[in-house]
Coordinates of C-alpha atoms in Angstrom, one line a residue:
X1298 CA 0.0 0.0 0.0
X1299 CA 1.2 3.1 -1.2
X1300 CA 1.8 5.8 1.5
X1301 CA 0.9 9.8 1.7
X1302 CA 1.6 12.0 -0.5
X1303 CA 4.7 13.9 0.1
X1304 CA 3.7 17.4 1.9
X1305 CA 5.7 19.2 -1.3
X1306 CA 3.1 17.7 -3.5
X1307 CA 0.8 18.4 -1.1
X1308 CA 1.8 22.3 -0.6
X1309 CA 2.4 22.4 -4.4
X1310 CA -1.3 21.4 -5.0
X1311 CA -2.3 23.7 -2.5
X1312 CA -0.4 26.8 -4.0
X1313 CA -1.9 25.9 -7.3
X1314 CA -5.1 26.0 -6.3
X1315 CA -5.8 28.5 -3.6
X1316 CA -2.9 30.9 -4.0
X1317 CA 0.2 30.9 -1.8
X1318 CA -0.6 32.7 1.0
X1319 CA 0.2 31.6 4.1
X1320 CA -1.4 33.1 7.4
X1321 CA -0.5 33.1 10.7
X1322 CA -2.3 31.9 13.9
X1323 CA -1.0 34.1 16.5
X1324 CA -3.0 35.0 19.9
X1325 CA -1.0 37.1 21.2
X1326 CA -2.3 38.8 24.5
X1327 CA -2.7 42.6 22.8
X1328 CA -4.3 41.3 19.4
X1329 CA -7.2 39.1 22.1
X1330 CA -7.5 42.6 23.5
X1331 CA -8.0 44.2 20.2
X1332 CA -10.6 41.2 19.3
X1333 CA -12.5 42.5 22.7
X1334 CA -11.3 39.1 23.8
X1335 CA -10.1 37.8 27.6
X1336 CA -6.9 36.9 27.4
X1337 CA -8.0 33.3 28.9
X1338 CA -8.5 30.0 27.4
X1339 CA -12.5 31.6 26.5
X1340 CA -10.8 34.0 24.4
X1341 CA -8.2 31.5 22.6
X1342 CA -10.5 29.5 22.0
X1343 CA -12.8 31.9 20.6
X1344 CA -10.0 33.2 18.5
X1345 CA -8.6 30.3 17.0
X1346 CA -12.3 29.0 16.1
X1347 CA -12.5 32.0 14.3
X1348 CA -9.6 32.4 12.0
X1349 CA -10.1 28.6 11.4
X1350 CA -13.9 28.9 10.2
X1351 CA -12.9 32.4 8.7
X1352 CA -9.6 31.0 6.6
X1353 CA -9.4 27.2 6.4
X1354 CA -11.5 26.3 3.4
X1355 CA -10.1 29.1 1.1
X1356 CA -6.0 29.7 2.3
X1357 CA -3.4 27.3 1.2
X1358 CA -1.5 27.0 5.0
X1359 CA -2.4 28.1 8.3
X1360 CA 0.2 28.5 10.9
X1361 CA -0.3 28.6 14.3
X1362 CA 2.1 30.1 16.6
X1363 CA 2.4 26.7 19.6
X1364 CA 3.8 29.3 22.2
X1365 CA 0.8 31.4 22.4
X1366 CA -1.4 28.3 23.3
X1367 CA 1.2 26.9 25.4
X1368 CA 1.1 30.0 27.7
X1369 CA -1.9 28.3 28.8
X1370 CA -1.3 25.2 30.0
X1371 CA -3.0 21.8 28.8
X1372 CA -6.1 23.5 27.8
X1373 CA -4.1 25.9 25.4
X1374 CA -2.7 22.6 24.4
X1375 CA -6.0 21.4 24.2
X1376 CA -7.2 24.3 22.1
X1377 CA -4.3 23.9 19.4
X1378 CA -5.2 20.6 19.2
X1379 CA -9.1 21.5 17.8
X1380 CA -7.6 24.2 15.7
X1381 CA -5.2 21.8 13.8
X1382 CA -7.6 19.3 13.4
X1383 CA -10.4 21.3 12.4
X1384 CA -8.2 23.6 10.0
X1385 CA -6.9 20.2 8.6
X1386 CA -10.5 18.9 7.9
X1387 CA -11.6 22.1 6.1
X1388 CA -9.0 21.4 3.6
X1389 CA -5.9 24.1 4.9
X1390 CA -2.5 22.4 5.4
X1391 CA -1.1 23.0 9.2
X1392 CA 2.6 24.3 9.7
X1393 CA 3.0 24.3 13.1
X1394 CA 5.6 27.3 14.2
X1395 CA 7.0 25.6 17.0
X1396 CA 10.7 26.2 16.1
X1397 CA 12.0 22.9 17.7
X1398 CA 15.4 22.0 17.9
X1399 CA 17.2 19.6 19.8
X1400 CA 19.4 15.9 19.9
X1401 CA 18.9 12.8 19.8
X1402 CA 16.1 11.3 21.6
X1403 CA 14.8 14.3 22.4
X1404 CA 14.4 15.7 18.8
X1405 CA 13.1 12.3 18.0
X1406 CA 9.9 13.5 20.6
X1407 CA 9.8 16.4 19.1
X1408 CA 9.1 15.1 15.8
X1409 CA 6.6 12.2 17.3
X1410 CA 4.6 15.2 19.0
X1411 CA 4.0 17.4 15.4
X1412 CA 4.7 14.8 12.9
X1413 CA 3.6 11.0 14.1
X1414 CA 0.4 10.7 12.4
X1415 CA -1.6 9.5 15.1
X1416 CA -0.3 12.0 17.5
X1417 CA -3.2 14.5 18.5
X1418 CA -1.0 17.7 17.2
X1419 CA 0.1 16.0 13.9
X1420 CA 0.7 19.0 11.5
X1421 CA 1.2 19.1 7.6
X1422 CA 4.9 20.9 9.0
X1423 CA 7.0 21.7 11.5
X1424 CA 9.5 24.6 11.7
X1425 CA 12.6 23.6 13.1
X1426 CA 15.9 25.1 14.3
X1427 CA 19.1 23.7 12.8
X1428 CA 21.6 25.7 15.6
X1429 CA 22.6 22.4 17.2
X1430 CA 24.0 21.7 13.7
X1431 CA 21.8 20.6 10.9
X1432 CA 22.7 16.6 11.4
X1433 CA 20.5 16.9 14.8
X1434 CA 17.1 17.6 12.7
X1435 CA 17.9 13.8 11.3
X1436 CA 15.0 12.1 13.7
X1437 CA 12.5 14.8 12.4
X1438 CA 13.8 14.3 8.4
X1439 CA 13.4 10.9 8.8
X1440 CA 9.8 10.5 10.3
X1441 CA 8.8 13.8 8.0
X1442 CA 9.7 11.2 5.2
X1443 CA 7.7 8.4 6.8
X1444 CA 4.6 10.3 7.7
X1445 CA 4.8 12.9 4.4
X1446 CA 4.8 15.4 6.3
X1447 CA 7.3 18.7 6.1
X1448 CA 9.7 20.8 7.6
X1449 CA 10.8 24.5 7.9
X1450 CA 14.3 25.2 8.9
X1451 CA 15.2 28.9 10.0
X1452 CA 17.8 29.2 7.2
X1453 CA 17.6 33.5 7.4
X1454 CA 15.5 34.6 9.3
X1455 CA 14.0 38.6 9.5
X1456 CA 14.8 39.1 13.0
X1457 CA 18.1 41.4 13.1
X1458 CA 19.8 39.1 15.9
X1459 CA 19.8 36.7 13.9
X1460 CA 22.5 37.8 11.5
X1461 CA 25.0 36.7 14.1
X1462 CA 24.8 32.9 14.0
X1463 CA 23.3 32.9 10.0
X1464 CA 25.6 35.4 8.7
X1465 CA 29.0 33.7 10.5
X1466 CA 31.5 31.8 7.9
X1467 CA 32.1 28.5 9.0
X1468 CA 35.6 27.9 10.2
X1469 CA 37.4 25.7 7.4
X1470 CA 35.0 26.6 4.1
X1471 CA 37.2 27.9 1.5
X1472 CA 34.6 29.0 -0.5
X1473 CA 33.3 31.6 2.2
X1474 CA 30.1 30.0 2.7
X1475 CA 28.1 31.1 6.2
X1476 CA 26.0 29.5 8.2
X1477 CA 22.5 30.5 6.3
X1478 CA 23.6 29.5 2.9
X1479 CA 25.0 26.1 4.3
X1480 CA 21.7 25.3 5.7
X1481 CA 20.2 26.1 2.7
X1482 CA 22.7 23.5 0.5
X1483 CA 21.4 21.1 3.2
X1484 CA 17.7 21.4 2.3
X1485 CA 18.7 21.2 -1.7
X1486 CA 20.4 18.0 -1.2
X1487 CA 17.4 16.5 0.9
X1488 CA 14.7 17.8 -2.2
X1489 CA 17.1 16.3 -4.6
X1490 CA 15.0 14.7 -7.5
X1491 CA 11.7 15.4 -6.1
X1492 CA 8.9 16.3 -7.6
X1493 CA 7.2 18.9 -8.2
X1494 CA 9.0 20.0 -5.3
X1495 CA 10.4 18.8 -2.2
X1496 CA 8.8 18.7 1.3
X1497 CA 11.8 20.4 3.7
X1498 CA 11.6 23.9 3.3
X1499 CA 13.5 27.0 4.5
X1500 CA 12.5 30.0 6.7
X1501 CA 13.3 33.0 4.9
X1502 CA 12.3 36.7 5.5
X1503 CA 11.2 38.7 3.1
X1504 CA 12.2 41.9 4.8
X1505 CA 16.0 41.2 3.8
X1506 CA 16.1 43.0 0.8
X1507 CA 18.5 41.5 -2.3
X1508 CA 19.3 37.7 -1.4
X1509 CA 20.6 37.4 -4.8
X1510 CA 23.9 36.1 -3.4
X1511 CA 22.4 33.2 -2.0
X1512 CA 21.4 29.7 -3.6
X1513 CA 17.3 29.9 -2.7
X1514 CA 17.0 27.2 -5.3
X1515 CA 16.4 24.6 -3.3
X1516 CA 13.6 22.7 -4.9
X1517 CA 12.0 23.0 -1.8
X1518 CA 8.9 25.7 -0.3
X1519 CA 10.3 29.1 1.2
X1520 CA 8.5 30.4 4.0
X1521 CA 8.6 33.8 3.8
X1522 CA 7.8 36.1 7.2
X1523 CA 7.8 39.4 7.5
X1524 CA 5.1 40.8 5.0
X1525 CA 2.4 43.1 7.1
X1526 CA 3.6 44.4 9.9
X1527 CA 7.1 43.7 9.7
X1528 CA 7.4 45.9 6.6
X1529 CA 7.3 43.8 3.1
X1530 CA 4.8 43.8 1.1
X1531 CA 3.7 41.4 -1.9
X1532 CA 5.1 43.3 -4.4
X1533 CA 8.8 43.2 -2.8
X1534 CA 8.6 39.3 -3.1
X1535 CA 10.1 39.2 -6.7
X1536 CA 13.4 40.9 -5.9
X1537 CA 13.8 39.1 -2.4
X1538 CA 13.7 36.3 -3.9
X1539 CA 14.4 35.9 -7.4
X1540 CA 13.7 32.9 -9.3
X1541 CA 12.7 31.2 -6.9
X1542 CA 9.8 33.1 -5.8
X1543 CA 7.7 30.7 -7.9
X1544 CA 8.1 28.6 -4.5
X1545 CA 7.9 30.8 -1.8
X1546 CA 4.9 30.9 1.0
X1547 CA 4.3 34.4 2.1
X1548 CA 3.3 34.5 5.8
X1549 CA 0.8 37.3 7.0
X1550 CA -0.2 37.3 10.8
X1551 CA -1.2 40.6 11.6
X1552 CA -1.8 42.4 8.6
X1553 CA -4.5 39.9 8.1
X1554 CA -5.9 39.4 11.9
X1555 CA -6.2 42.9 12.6
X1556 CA -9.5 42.8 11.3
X1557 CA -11.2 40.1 13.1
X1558 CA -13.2 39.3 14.7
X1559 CA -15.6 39.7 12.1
X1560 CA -15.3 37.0 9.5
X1561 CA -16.4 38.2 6.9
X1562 CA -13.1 41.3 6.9
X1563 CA -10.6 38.8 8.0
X1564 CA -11.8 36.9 4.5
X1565 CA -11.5 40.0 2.6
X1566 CA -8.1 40.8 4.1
X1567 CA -6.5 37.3 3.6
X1568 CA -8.2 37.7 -0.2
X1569 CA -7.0 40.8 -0.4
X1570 CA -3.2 40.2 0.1
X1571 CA -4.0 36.9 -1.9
X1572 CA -4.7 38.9 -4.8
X1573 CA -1.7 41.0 -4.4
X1574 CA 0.6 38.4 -3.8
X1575 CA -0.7 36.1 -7.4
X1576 CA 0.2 39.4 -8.8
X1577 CA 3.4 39.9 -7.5
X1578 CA 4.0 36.2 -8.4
X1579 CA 2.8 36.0 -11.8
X1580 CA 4.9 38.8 -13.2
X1581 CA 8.2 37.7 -11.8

């Protein structure tokens, strides 16, 4: 019996079909606030319903942010839980932004928590850290591979700290190449020869300006934060990112949940920067 499909094919389907916009899950204390919402498990739960009936049967990805429902204990566990699966059944794929990273047997749990298939927060992806070095994300490849689901490694990310660690040479390369762009040779080799694209992606910002020096060409989805309220917009997608842009999945969190709680504005918002976004894509 043939297993799923690969999360690429997946994603790629997904793209094709409803756009490739991606939009965040975030309940952040100030946007419940903003919502008219208790910052309580009432109003994360209230939140999260709503995006999901709002957004899951017409965006390609949602992405919800674990560490605001963890801040709540088992019942924001508990609430993440019915927002994946109910996003999942209204036809969205699920990256979970959990930005895991660890060794050994403890990445292995990692990946059995977000990408076992029976486990209760199975996502379409996970976003991972490669800082331990990328070798250590080897339990969560492997069961991604199994399960066909996906990952997201933080390759360069928009946060200015992050320059320090992505941005570093490593000691011995004689071709100059720093830590970002090695990650990124790591996630071309694991897409090699798939098709129509591979399932481990990078995390790339689109508020970086001109990454023309690096190999995005990964065969492989780019998650791309930062468009919103970070500062990009749609139409700067084409010179972030070049070529490649064909693959890249533009996250919006706030630009688009501003406008809640009604559903009907948080649908024209995420249709909105859609639009934009096909645009920007199309004439690359």
């Amino acid at each position: 019996m043939s297993g799923p499909d690969p999360f690429g094919a997946r994603l790629r389907r997904a793209m094709d079909e409803r756009g490739p916009l991606c939009v965040g899950i975030d309940p952040h204390a100030s946007l419940l606030a903003d919502w008219g919402l208790n910052d309580d498990v009432a109003g994360l739960e209230r939140f999260s319903r709503t995006v999901v009936e709002a957004l899951a049967d017409r965006v390609a990805v949602l992405k919800p942010q674990s560490a605001f429902f963890e801040r709540f204990g088992s019942r924001g566990v508990a609430v993440l839980e019915k927002s994946v699966e109910e996003a999942r059944a209204a036809g969205a794929l699920v990256v979970m932004d959990a930005k895991r990273g660890d060794i050994g047997s403890t990445m292995a749990a990692y990946a059995e928590a977000f990408l076992s298939r029976d486990a209760p927060l199975f996502s379409d992806a996970l976003t991972v850290s490669p800082y331990l070095g990328y070798g250590s994300l080897k339990p969560a490849v492997e069961l991604a591979r199994e399960s066909g689901a996906g990952l997201f490694v933080l390759a360069l990310t928009s946060n200015p700290e992050g320059r320090e660690v992505q941005h570093a040479v490593r000691t011995g390369d004689t071709g100059g190449r720093n830590v970002g762009a090695t990650v990124l040779a790591h996630l071309a080799a694991e897409n090699a020869g798939e098709a129509p694209m591979g399932s481990f992606g990078a995390v790339v910002g689109a508020t970086l300006g001109d990454l023309s020096s690096y190999d995005l060409e990964i065969n492989g989805p780019l998650l791309a934060p930062g468009i919103g309220a970070q500062g990009a917009t749609p139409a700067d997608l084409p010179g972030v990112f070049g070529p490649a842009v064909r693959h890249v999945v533009p996250n919006v969190s706030r630009g688009v949940l501003r406008h809640g709680p009604d559903v009907a504005a948080l649908r024209t918002s995420a249709e909105r920067f859609a639009v934009e976004i096909g645009a920007a894509v199309t004439a690359a």
